[in-house]
Amino acid sequence: MNKKNGRPDSLNADYFPHQTETSNELLFLERKYAAEGYRAYWRLLEMVTKADDHHIKLQSENQTLTFRYGMNVPVEILDECINYLLEVEFIDRHMWEKENIIWIPWLIEKLKPVYANRKKSPPQKEGNKIVSSSRKSQERKAKGKAKDKETTVKGSKSIYTPISNLDITNLLIIVG
């Protein structure tokens, strides 16, 4: 079996392109909410970028609180910013309304070069799910490692025998 060692597949990114041109969404939020709108916009992009598969689930109270604490924007302003970004379809409305997931298609487009360097496809939305080639790759590797451990135990010449394979008579001879 040919094993490839190295870094595990990454499910997130360490950076995203911070454009010097102001988008209409950022311009609106900054004009309406000043520095808090600016912070909400960029912090949201930062958090989604570093999240596994570039989406944030807000399906429990603790997930929502963790998100709000990380955003560090007053709740009222944050809620209004998210509503605006949903209205202009910057945040995927379907994923938000059906799954309480923040998914930003624009960001995935901007991260395509990162995934091209990794020779992987970026995560994609399929129905109500986010599908990731990197996650599938990690799951295959995990299954392979579990199978390798199983094979090692079965074919091992180790002096240690798994408890489930012990014969009670041998155990009594050793003890008695």
Tab-separated table of N, CA and C in Angstrom:
chain	number	residue	atom	x	y	z
A	1	MET	N	0.848	-1.180	0.000
A	1	MET	CA	0.000	0.000	0.000
A	1	MET	C	0.889	1.237	0.000
A	2	ASN	N	0.590	2.165	-0.860
A	2	ASN	CA	1.363	3.382	-1.001
A	2	ASN	C	0.791	4.463	-0.109
A	3	LYS	N	1.506	4.834	0.937
A	3	LYS	CA	0.998	5.845	1.858
A	3	LYS	C	1.640	7.182	1.553
A	4	LYS	N	0.849	8.221	1.595
A	4	LYS	CA	1.339	9.571	1.373
A	4	LYS	C	1.270	10.316	2.700
A	5	ASN	N	2.423	10.725	3.188
A	5	ASN	CA	2.467	11.483	4.438
A	5	ASN	C	2.474	12.962	4.129
A	6	GLY	N	2.149	13.762	5.088
A	6	GLY	CA	2.151	15.206	4.913
A	6	GLY	C	1.006	15.827	5.657
A	7	ARG	N	0.757	17.070	5.307
A	7	ARG	CA	-0.318	17.802	5.966
A	7	ARG	C	-1.666	17.199	5.619
A	8	PRO	N	-2.567	17.147	6.589
A	8	PRO	CA	-3.934	16.696	6.270
A	8	PRO	C	-4.630	17.737	5.403
A	9	ASP	N	-5.634	17.298	4.661
A	9	ASP	CA	-6.415	18.231	3.851
A	9	ASP	C	-7.038	19.283	4.756
A	10	SER	N	-6.973	20.521	4.332
A	10	SER	CA	-7.541	21.613	5.105
A	10	SER	C	-8.998	21.820	4.726
A	11	LEU	N	-9.821	22.120	5.708
A	11	LEU	CA	-11.245	22.355	5.483
A	11	LEU	C	-11.590	23.834	5.535
A	12	ASN	N	-10.558	24.678	5.713
A	12	ASN	CA	-10.806	26.108	5.801
A	12	ASN	C	-9.652	26.847	5.123
A	13	ALA	N	-9.577	28.136	5.285
A	13	ALA	CA	-8.492	28.925	4.698
A	13	ALA	C	-7.965	29.907	5.731
A	14	ASP	N	-6.669	30.205	5.630
A	14	ASP	CA	-6.047	31.132	6.565
A	14	ASP	C	-6.277	32.589	6.177
A	15	TYR	N	-6.697	32.799	4.956
A	15	TYR	CA	-6.913	34.158	4.499
A	15	TYR	C	-7.983	34.176	3.418
A	16	PHE	N	-8.459	35.359	3.108
A	16	PHE	CA	-9.310	35.573	1.951
A	16	PHE	C	-8.880	36.902	1.363
A	17	PRO	N	-9.116	37.114	0.084
A	17	PRO	CA	-8.697	38.385	-0.519
A	17	PRO	C	-9.499	39.558	0.056
A	18	HIS	N	-8.815	40.507	0.602
A	18	HIS	CA	-9.462	41.725	1.111
A	18	HIS	C	-9.362	42.769	0.010
A	19	GLN	N	-10.440	42.929	-0.703
A	19	GLN	CA	-10.466	43.829	-1.858
A	19	GLN	C	-10.278	45.279	-1.422
A	20	THR	N	-9.585	46.037	-2.237
A	20	THR	CA	-9.411	47.454	-1.928
A	20	THR	C	-10.586	48.280	-2.436
A	21	GLU	N	-11.338	47.733	-3.395
A	21	GLU	CA	-12.543	48.410	-3.856
A	21	GLU	C	-13.687	48.044	-2.915
A	22	THR	N	-14.466	49.032	-2.554
A	22	THR	CA	-15.576	48.814	-1.637
A	22	THR	C	-16.774	48.269	-2.411
A	23	SER	N	-17.279	47.128	-1.958
A	23	SER	CA	-18.476	46.556	-2.594
A	23	SER	C	-19.695	47.376	-2.203
A	24	ASN	N	-20.757	47.227	-2.950
A	24	ASN	CA	-22.002	47.936	-2.615
A	24	ASN	C	-22.511	47.531	-1.240
A	25	GLU	N	-22.371	46.245	-0.912
A	25	GLU	CA	-22.834	45.750	0.395
A	25	GLU	C	-22.060	46.416	1.527
A	26	LEU	N	-20.735	46.469	1.379
A	26	LEU	CA	-19.916	47.092	2.416
A	26	LEU	C	-20.212	48.590	2.497
A	27	LEU	N	-20.331	49.235	1.370
A	27	LEU	CA	-20.626	50.667	1.346
A	27	LEU	C	-21.931	50.966	2.087
A	28	PHE	N	-22.962	50.176	1.815
A	28	PHE	CA	-24.253	50.365	2.479
A	28	PHE	C	-24.108	50.183	3.994
A	29	LEU	N	-23.493	49.067	4.411
A	29	LEU	CA	-23.370	48.780	5.850
A	29	LEU	C	-22.533	49.836	6.561
A	30	GLU	N	-21.495	50.295	5.901
A	30	GLU	CA	-20.634	51.302	6.521
A	30	GLU	C	-21.354	52.650	6.628
A	31	ARG	N	-22.102	53.003	5.625
A	31	ARG	CA	-22.833	54.281	5.674
A	31	ARG	C	-23.955	54.233	6.707
A	32	LYS	N	-24.636	53.092	6.789
A	32	LYS	CA	-25.778	52.997	7.696
A	32	LYS	C	-25.348	52.786	9.154
A	33	TYR	N	-24.305	51.968	9.362
A	33	TYR	CA	-23.923	51.605	10.741
A	33	TYR	C	-22.516	52.049	11.120
A	34	ALA	N	-21.874	52.823	10.267
A	34	ALA	CA	-20.523	53.348	10.505
A	34	ALA	C	-19.519	52.211	10.736
A	35	ALA	N	-18.673	52.377	11.704
A	35	ALA	CA	-17.612	51.391	11.949
A	35	ALA	C	-18.166	50.009	12.302
A	36	GLU	N	-19.314	49.966	12.966
A	36	GLU	CA	-19.907	48.666	13.329
A	36	GLU	C	-20.357	47.895	12.086
A	37	GLY	N	-20.835	48.607	11.072
A	37	GLY	CA	-21.218	47.954	9.822
A	37	GLY	C	-19.998	47.408	9.096
A	38	TYR	N	-18.940	48.204	9.101
A	38	TYR	CA	-17.672	47.778	8.492
A	38	TYR	C	-17.156	46.527	9.204
A	39	ARG	N	-17.167	46.592	10.532
A	39	ARG	CA	-16.692	45.454	11.319
A	39	ARG	C	-17.548	44.214	11.075
A	40	ALA	N	-18.862	44.371	11.043
A	40	ALA	CA	-19.756	43.222	10.824
A	40	ALA	C	-19.456	42.548	9.480
A	41	TYR	N	-19.267	43.348	8.444
A	41	TYR	CA	-19.000	42.808	7.102
A	41	TYR	C	-17.704	41.990	7.083
A	42	TRP	N	-16.622	42.625	7.511
A	42	TRP	CA	-15.329	41.935	7.429
A	42	TRP	C	-15.208	40.808	8.449
A	43	ARG	N	-15.736	40.972	9.623
A	43	ARG	CA	-15.675	39.899	10.623
A	43	ARG	C	-16.460	38.685	10.144
A	44	LEU	N	-17.606	38.928	9.495
A	44	LEU	CA	-18.403	37.828	8.951
A	44	LEU	C	-17.586	37.050	7.913
A	45	LEU	N	-16.931	37.770	7.016
A	45	LEU	CA	-16.105	37.093	6.009
A	45	LEU	C	-14.942	36.340	6.659
A	46	GLU	N	-14.333	36.930	7.681
A	46	GLU	CA	-13.238	36.254	8.388
A	46	GLU	C	-13.718	34.953	9.024
A	47	MET	N	-14.865	35.023	9.712
A	47	MET	CA	-15.360	33.845	10.421
A	47	MET	C	-15.794	32.735	9.463
A	48	VAL	N	-16.427	33.116	8.360
A	48	VAL	CA	-16.854	32.104	7.389
A	48	VAL	C	-15.629	31.501	6.699
A	49	THR	N	-14.621	32.309	6.445
A	49	THR	CA	-13.397	31.797	5.809
A	49	THR	C	-12.721	30.763	6.686
A	50	LYS	N	-12.626	31.020	7.978
A	50	LYS	CA	-11.906	30.083	8.846
A	50	LYS	C	-12.767	28.899	9.295
A	51	ALA	N	-14.068	28.958	9.054
A	51	ALA	CA	-14.957	27.841	9.435
A	51	ALA	C	-14.738	26.660	8.488
A	52	ASP	N	-14.832	25.454	9.021
A	52	ASP	CA	-14.718	24.266	8.177
A	52	ASP	C	-15.755	24.328	7.065
A	53	ASP	N	-15.306	24.076	5.861
A	53	ASP	CA	-16.143	24.097	4.651
A	53	ASP	C	-16.829	25.446	4.429
A	54	HIS	N	-16.330	26.491	5.050
A	54	HIS	CA	-16.750	27.875	4.816
A	54	HIS	C	-18.246	28.116	4.995
A	55	HIS	N	-18.781	27.563	6.052
A	55	HIS	CA	-20.154	27.887	6.417
A	55	HIS	C	-20.272	27.817	7.930
A	56	ILE	N	-21.226	28.565	8.460
A	56	ILE	CA	-21.416	28.623	9.908
A	56	ILE	C	-22.827	28.156	10.229
A	57	LYS	N	-22.909	27.123	11.065
A	57	LYS	CA	-24.210	26.610	11.508
A	57	LYS	C	-24.611	27.329	12.787
A	58	LEU	N	-25.828	27.825	12.788
A	58	LEU	CA	-26.374	28.479	13.983
A	58	LEU	C	-27.637	27.728	14.383
A	59	GLN	N	-27.477	26.454	14.669
A	59	GLN	CA	-28.623	25.591	14.925
A	59	GLN	C	-28.888	25.364	16.405
A	60	SER	N	-28.006	25.839	17.245
A	60	SER	CA	-28.245	25.729	18.689
A	60	SER	C	-27.952	27.078	19.329
A	61	GLU	N	-28.393	27.222	20.554
A	61	GLU	CA	-28.155	28.478	21.265
A	61	GLU	C	-26.660	28.727	21.453
A	62	ASN	N	-25.909	27.673	21.767
A	62	ASN	CA	-24.471	27.839	21.974
A	62	ASN	C	-23.742	28.201	20.683
A	63	GLN	N	-24.146	27.609	19.559
A	63	GLN	CA	-23.543	27.982	18.279
A	63	GLN	C	-23.821	29.452	17.975
A	64	THR	N	-25.031	29.896	18.245
A	64	THR	CA	-25.407	31.286	17.987
A	64	THR	C	-24.624	32.233	18.889
A	65	LEU	N	-24.505	31.884	20.168
A	65	LEU	CA	-23.746	32.731	21.094
A	65	LEU	C	-22.269	32.785	20.708
A	66	THR	N	-21.695	31.652	20.342
A	66	THR	CA	-20.293	31.618	19.919
A	66	THR	C	-20.090	32.532	18.719
A	67	PHE	N	-21.013	32.465	17.778
A	67	PHE	CA	-20.943	33.322	16.594
A	67	PHE	C	-21.042	34.793	16.987
A	68	ARG	N	-22.006	35.131	17.816
A	68	ARG	CA	-22.200	36.535	18.215
A	68	ARG	C	-20.976	37.059	18.977
A	69	TYR	N	-20.423	36.243	19.875
A	69	TYR	CA	-19.236	36.672	20.618
A	69	TYR	C	-18.063	36.889	19.667
A	70	GLY	N	-17.915	35.990	18.701
A	70	GLY	CA	-16.829	36.122	17.729
A	70	GLY	C	-16.987	37.347	16.846
A	71	MET	N	-18.211	37.679	16.509
A	71	MET	CA	-18.469	38.844	15.662
A	71	MET	C	-18.163	40.146	16.401
A	72	ASN	N	-18.447	40.190	17.697
A	72	ASN	CA	-18.167	41.361	18.524
A	72	ASN	C	-18.809	42.637	17.953
A	73	VAL	N	-20.047	42.494	17.535
A	73	VAL	CA	-20.841	43.606	17.010
A	73	VAL	C	-22.131	43.615	17.826
A	74	PRO	N	-22.632	44.785	18.204
A	74	PRO	CA	-23.899	44.802	18.955
A	74	PRO	C	-24.978	43.980	18.242
A	75	VAL	N	-25.728	43.211	19.026
A	75	VAL	CA	-26.700	42.250	18.502
A	75	VAL	C	-27.671	42.885	17.506
A	76	GLU	N	-28.212	44.061	17.858
A	76	GLU	CA	-29.192	44.695	16.977
A	76	GLU	C	-28.579	45.014	15.615
A	77	ILE	N	-27.377	45.547	15.624
A	77	ILE	CA	-26.697	45.897	14.368
A	77	ILE	C	-26.350	44.629	13.596
A	78	LEU	N	-25.860	43.613	14.292
A	78	LEU	CA	-25.510	42.359	13.625
A	78	LEU	C	-26.735	41.754	12.942
A	79	ASP	N	-27.850	41.712	13.659
A	79	ASP	CA	-29.077	41.151	13.066
A	79	ASP	C	-29.514	41.945	11.840
A	80	GLU	N	-29.442	43.274	11.918
A	80	GLU	CA	-29.824	44.103	10.777
A	80	GLU	C	-28.864	43.914	9.603
A	81	CYS	N	-27.574	43.766	9.893
A	81	CYS	CA	-26.591	43.528	8.830
A	81	CYS	C	-26.861	42.196	8.139
A	82	ILE	N	-27.131	41.158	8.922
A	82	ILE	CA	-27.421	39.843	8.340
A	82	ILE	C	-28.698	39.914	7.509
A	83	ASN	N	-29.722	40.591	8.010
A	83	ASN	CA	-30.963	40.734	7.239
A	83	ASN	C	-30.712	41.448	5.909
A	84	TYR	N	-29.912	42.501	5.947
A	84	TYR	CA	-29.585	43.211	4.709
A	84	TYR	C	-28.824	42.293	3.746
A	85	LEU	N	-27.823	41.570	4.253
A	85	LEU	CA	-27.024	40.687	3.392
A	85	LEU	C	-27.852	39.536	2.832
A	86	LEU	N	-28.875	39.127	3.560
A	86	LEU	CA	-29.829	38.141	3.026
A	86	LEU	C	-30.686	38.770	1.932
A	87	GLU	N	-31.133	39.983	2.170
A	87	GLU	CA	-31.993	40.686	1.212
A	87	GLU	C	-31.298	40.867	-0.141
A	88	VAL	N	-30.011	41.190	-0.111
A	88	VAL	CA	-29.285	41.418	-1.368
A	88	VAL	C	-28.623	40.129	-1.883
A	89	GLU	N	-28.931	39.022	-1.227
A	89	GLU	CA	-28.463	37.682	-1.614
A	89	GLU	C	-26.946	37.519	-1.543
A	90	PHE	N	-26.314	38.280	-0.661
A	90	PHE	CA	-24.891	38.087	-0.363
A	90	PHE	C	-24.741	36.816	0.469
A	91	ILE	N	-25.639	36.638	1.440
A	91	ILE	CA	-25.758	35.389	2.200
A	91	ILE	C	-26.868	34.591	1.532
A	92	ASP	N	-26.647	33.303	1.341
A	92	ASP	CA	-27.631	32.437	0.692
A	92	ASP	C	-28.886	32.343	1.557
A	93	ARG	N	-29.985	32.878	1.048
A	93	ARG	CA	-31.246	32.922	1.796
A	93	ARG	C	-31.787	31.514	2.055
A	94	HIS	N	-31.703	30.645	1.088
A	94	HIS	CA	-32.242	29.286	1.227
A	94	HIS	C	-31.548	28.541	2.372
A	95	MET	N	-30.215	28.607	2.420
A	95	MET	CA	-29.479	27.910	3.488
A	95	MET	C	-29.806	28.518	4.850
A	96	TRP	N	-29.990	29.824	4.891
A	96	TRP	CA	-30.311	30.489	6.152
A	96	TRP	C	-31.708	30.107	6.634
A	97	GLU	N	-32.697	30.200	5.738
A	97	GLU	CA	-34.075	29.951	6.146
A	97	GLU	C	-34.358	28.484	6.416
A	98	LYS	N	-33.748	27.584	5.679
A	98	LYS	CA	-34.018	26.138	5.832
A	98	LYS	C	-33.129	25.481	6.881
A	99	GLU	N	-31.877	25.936	6.993
A	99	GLU	CA	-30.910	25.223	7.847
A	99	GLU	C	-30.225	26.090	8.911
A	100	ASN	N	-30.515	27.383	8.942
A	100	ASN	CA	-29.801	28.315	9.832
A	100	ASN	C	-28.293	28.236	9.623
A	101	ILE	N	-27.908	28.245	8.362
A	101	ILE	CA	-26.497	28.180	7.987
A	101	ILE	C	-26.141	29.438	7.212
A	102	ILE	N	-25.019	30.049	7.599
A	102	ILE	CA	-24.506	31.190	6.849
A	102	ILE	C	-23.569	30.644	5.776
A	103	TRP	N	-23.955	30.826	4.537
A	103	TRP	CA	-23.205	30.361	3.360
A	103	TRP	C	-23.110	31.549	2.412
A	104	ILE	N	-21.895	31.910	2.025
A	104	ILE	CA	-21.673	33.093	1.195
A	104	ILE	C	-21.061	32.659	-0.139
A	105	PRO	N	-21.882	32.508	-1.179
A	105	PRO	CA	-21.368	32.069	-2.485
A	105	PRO	C	-20.251	32.953	-3.040
A	106	TRP	N	-20.340	34.266	-2.838
A	106	TRP	CA	-19.312	35.198	-3.311
A	106	TRP	C	-17.945	34.820	-2.750
A	107	LEU	N	-17.906	34.455	-1.463
A	107	LEU	CA	-16.646	34.093	-0.816
A	107	LEU	C	-16.057	32.822	-1.432
A	108	ILE	N	-16.894	31.851	-1.729
A	108	ILE	CA	-16.409	30.611	-2.337
A	108	ILE	C	-15.749	30.924	-3.680
A	109	GLU	N	-16.342	31.824	-4.438
A	109	GLU	CA	-15.741	32.244	-5.712
A	109	GLU	C	-14.369	32.861	-5.488
A	110	LYS	N	-14.255	33.688	-4.465
A	110	LYS	CA	-12.986	34.363	-4.176
A	110	LYS	C	-11.923	33.384	-3.679
A	111	LEU	N	-12.350	32.267	-3.092
A	111	LEU	CA	-11.398	31.285	-2.557
A	111	LEU	C	-11.013	30.206	-3.572
A	112	LYS	N	-11.571	30.237	-4.755
A	112	LYS	CA	-11.254	29.212	-5.765
A	112	LYS	C	-9.748	29.067	-6.027
A	113	PRO	N	-8.974	30.164	-6.096
A	113	PRO	CA	-7.525	29.995	-6.301
A	113	PRO	C	-6.843	29.194	-5.180
A	114	VAL	N	-7.323	29.346	-3.951
A	114	VAL	CA	-6.771	28.581	-2.827
A	114	VAL	C	-6.971	27.088	-3.081
A	115	TYR	N	-8.178	26.723	-3.494
A	115	TYR	CA	-8.484	25.322	-3.741
A	115	TYR	C	-7.790	24.806	-4.997
A	116	ALA	N	-7.575	25.681	-5.978
A	116	ALA	CA	-6.832	25.275	-7.174
A	116	ALA	C	-5.401	24.901	-6.784
A	117	ASN	N	-4.791	25.675	-5.875
A	117	ASN	CA	-3.445	25.349	-5.389
A	117	ASN	C	-3.425	24.024	-4.640
A	118	ARG	N	-4.513	23.709	-3.973
A	118	ARG	CA	-4.610	22.447	-3.223
A	118	ARG	C	-4.989	21.279	-4.134
A	119	LYS	N	-5.313	21.582	-5.384
A	119	LYS	CA	-5.792	20.580	-6.346
A	119	LYS	C	-7.061	19.897	-5.829
A	120	LYS	N	-7.911	20.704	-5.250
A	120	LYS	CA	-9.199	20.249	-4.711
A	120	LYS	C	-10.296	21.182	-5.201
A	121	SER	N	-11.508	20.714	-5.125
A	121	SER	CA	-12.653	21.572	-5.423
A	121	SER	C	-13.088	22.258	-4.142
A	122	PRO	N	-13.531	23.510	-4.237
A	122	PRO	CA	-14.050	24.163	-3.026
A	122	PRO	C	-15.365	23.518	-2.609
A	123	PRO	N	-15.788	23.713	-1.367
A	123	PRO	CA	-17.089	23.185	-0.943
A	123	PRO	C	-18.193	23.745	-1.835
A	124	GLN	N	-19.227	22.966	-2.024
A	124	GLN	CA	-20.347	23.368	-2.870
A	124	GLN	C	-21.659	23.137	-2.138
A	125	LYS	N	-22.643	23.913	-2.495
A	125	LYS	CA	-23.987	23.737	-1.957
A	125	LYS	C	-24.724	22.750	-2.857
A	126	GLU	N	-25.258	21.704	-2.245
A	126	GLU	CA	-26.091	20.735	-2.960
A	126	GLU	C	-27.382	20.570	-2.170
A	127	GLY	N	-28.439	21.196	-2.663
A	127	GLY	CA	-29.706	21.173	-1.938
A	127	GLY	C	-29.574	21.929	-0.636
A	128	ASN	N	-29.805	21.225	0.491
A	128	ASN	CA	-29.688	21.831	1.818
A	128	ASN	C	-28.373	21.469	2.496
A	129	LYS	N	-27.401	20.953	1.738
A	129	LYS	CA	-26.143	20.506	2.331
A	129	LYS	C	-24.957	21.185	1.664
A	130	ILE	N	-23.880	21.267	2.424
A	130	ILE	CA	-22.611	21.737	1.899
A	130	ILE	C	-21.740	20.494	1.725
A	131	VAL	N	-21.243	20.294	0.519
A	131	VAL	CA	-20.459	19.106	0.200
A	131	VAL	C	-19.034	19.534	-0.082
A	132	SER	N	-18.077	18.813	0.507
A	132	SER	CA	-16.671	19.178	0.396
A	132	SER	C	-15.849	17.983	-0.059
A	133	SER	N	-15.045	18.175	-1.101
A	133	SER	CA	-14.151	17.103	-1.546
A	133	SER	C	-13.066	16.862	-0.498
A	134	SER	N	-12.635	17.905	0.205
A	134	SER	CA	-11.617	17.744	1.254
A	134	SER	C	-12.155	16.917	2.410
A	135	ARG	N	-13.409	17.148	2.797
A	135	ARG	CA	-14.005	16.383	3.892
A	135	ARG	C	-14.137	14.919	3.495
A	136	LYS	N	-14.560	14.652	2.255
A	136	LYS	CA	-14.681	13.274	1.782
A	136	LYS	C	-13.324	12.602	1.806
A	137	SER	N	-12.294	13.337	1.416
A	137	SER	CA	-10.938	12.806	1.419
A	137	SER	C	-10.500	12.453	2.833
A	138	GLN	N	-10.800	13.327	3.793
A	138	GLN	CA	-10.433	13.057	5.186
A	138	GLN	C	-11.202	11.854	5.724
A	139	GLU	N	-12.482	11.734	5.363
A	139	GLU	CA	-13.274	10.594	5.826
A	139	GLU	C	-12.709	9.289	5.260
A	140	ARG	N	-12.290	9.300	3.987
A	140	ARG	CA	-11.685	8.099	3.389
A	140	ARG	C	-10.394	7.741	4.108
A	141	LYS	N	-9.570	8.755	4.417
A	141	LYS	CA	-8.310	8.504	5.120
A	141	LYS	C	-8.575	7.920	6.506
A	142	ALA	N	-9.579	8.473	7.214
A	142	ALA	CA	-9.916	7.977	8.555
A	142	ALA	C	-10.373	6.522	8.484
A	143	LYS	N	-11.203	6.193	7.491
A	143	LYS	CA	-11.653	4.808	7.326
A	143	LYS	C	-10.476	3.904	7.013
A	144	GLY	N	-9.555	4.395	6.186
A	144	GLY	CA	-8.358	3.614	5.842
A	144	GLY	C	-7.499	3.348	7.064
A	145	LYS	N	-7.316	4.353	7.926
A	145	LYS	CA	-6.531	4.179	9.149
A	145	LYS	C	-7.194	3.175	10.078
A	146	ALA	N	-8.527	3.241	10.192
A	146	ALA	CA	-9.251	2.292	11.044
A	146	ALA	C	-9.088	0.881	10.497
A	147	LYS	N	-9.144	0.740	9.189
A	147	LYS	CA	-8.987	-0.571	8.569
A	147	LYS	C	-7.564	-1.093	8.781
A	148	ASP	N	-6.560	-0.197	8.672
A	148	ASP	CA	-5.172	-0.588	8.918
A	148	ASP	C	-4.998	-1.088	10.345
A	149	LYS	N	-5.606	-0.416	11.324
A	149	LYS	CA	-5.511	-0.842	12.719
A	149	LYS	C	-6.153	-2.207	12.898
A	150	GLU	N	-7.302	-2.417	12.240
A	150	GLU	CA	-7.990	-3.699	12.314
A	150	GLU	C	-7.109	-4.808	11.766
A	151	THR	N	-6.485	-4.556	10.624
A	151	THR	CA	-5.617	-5.543	9.993
A	151	THR	C	-4.425	-5.840	10.887
A	152	THR	N	-3.853	-4.816	11.489
A	152	THR	CA	-2.702	-5.002	12.371
A	152	THR	C	-3.075	-5.885	13.550
A	153	VAL	N	-4.235	-5.666	14.143
A	153	VAL	CA	-4.648	-6.469	15.299
A	153	VAL	C	-4.876	-7.917	14.872
A	154	LYS	N	-5.539	-8.144	13.742
A	154	LYS	CA	-5.843	-9.500	13.303
A	154	LYS	C	-4.589	-10.242	12.889
A	155	GLY	N	-3.699	-9.584	12.157
A	155	GLY	CA	-2.523	-10.266	11.639
A	155	GLY	C	-1.290	-10.061	12.487
A	156	SER	N	-1.429	-9.504	13.641
A	156	SER	CA	-0.297	-9.150	14.480
A	156	SER	C	0.309	-10.364	15.150
A	157	LYS	N	1.646	-10.318	15.331
A	157	LYS	CA	2.345	-11.373	16.055
A	157	LYS	C	2.721	-10.861	17.439
A	158	SER	N	2.017	-9.881	17.886
A	158	SER	CA	2.293	-9.257	19.167
A	158	SER	C	2.007	-10.242	20.298
A	159	ILE	N	2.707	-10.081	21.418
A	159	ILE	CA	2.447	-10.935	22.571
A	159	ILE	C	1.159	-10.529	23.271
A	160	TYR	N	0.656	-9.379	22.930
A	160	TYR	CA	-0.584	-8.908	23.526
A	160	TYR	C	-1.756	-9.404	22.695
A	161	THR	N	-2.757	-9.949	23.378
A	161	THR	CA	-3.952	-10.434	22.704
A	161	THR	C	-5.117	-9.585	23.159
A	162	PRO	N	-5.934	-9.141	22.208
A	162	PRO	CA	-7.114	-8.381	22.626
A	162	PRO	C	-7.964	-9.198	23.601
A	163	ILE	N	-8.531	-8.540	24.604
A	163	ILE	CA	-9.313	-9.221	25.632
A	163	ILE	C	-10.431	-10.047	25.022
A	164	SER	N	-11.047	-9.553	23.960
A	164	SER	CA	-12.151	-10.287	23.351
A	164	SER	C	-11.698	-11.625	22.768
A	165	ASN	N	-10.386	-11.790	22.497
A	165	ASN	CA	-9.887	-13.034	21.911
A	165	ASN	C	-9.306	-13.987	22.952
A	166	LEU	N	-9.302	-13.611	24.210
A	166	LEU	CA	-8.718	-14.453	25.251
A	166	LEU	C	-9.588	-15.669	25.534
A	167	ASP	N	-8.942	-16.769	25.742
A	167	ASP	CA	-9.626	-17.998	26.130
A	167	ASP	C	-9.546	-18.070	27.660
A	168	ILE	N	-10.666	-18.245	28.307
A	168	ILE	CA	-10.706	-18.254	29.769
A	168	ILE	C	-9.807	-19.336	30.342
A	169	THR	N	-9.690	-20.488	29.692
A	169	THR	CA	-8.838	-21.552	30.216
A	169	THR	C	-7.386	-21.097	30.274
A	170	ASN	N	-6.935	-20.380	29.240
A	170	ASN	CA	-5.565	-19.864	29.264
A	170	ASN	C	-5.395	-18.848	30.372
A	171	LEU	N	-6.397	-18.063	30.600
A	171	LEU	CA	-6.345	-17.059	31.642
A	171	LEU	C	-6.228	-17.724	33.009
A	172	LEU	N	-6.977	-18.800	33.232
A	172	LEU	CA	-6.908	-19.510	34.512
A	172	LEU	C	-5.554	-20.160	34.703
A	173	ILE	N	-4.961	-20.652	33.648
A	173	ILE	CA	-3.637	-21.279	33.760
A	173	ILE	C	-2.613	-20.227	34.156
A	174	ILE	N	-2.697	-19.056	33.564
A	174	ILE	CA	-1.746	-17.993	33.863
A	174	ILE	C	-1.903	-17.549	35.312
A	175	VAL	N	-3.136	-17.370	35.766
A	175	VAL	CA	-3.377	-16.879	37.102
A	175	VAL	C	-3.148	-17.985	38.133
A	176	GLY	N	-3.632	-19.168	37.826
A	176	GLY	CA	-3.636	-20.240	38.803
A	176	GLY	C	-2.423	-21.038	38.743
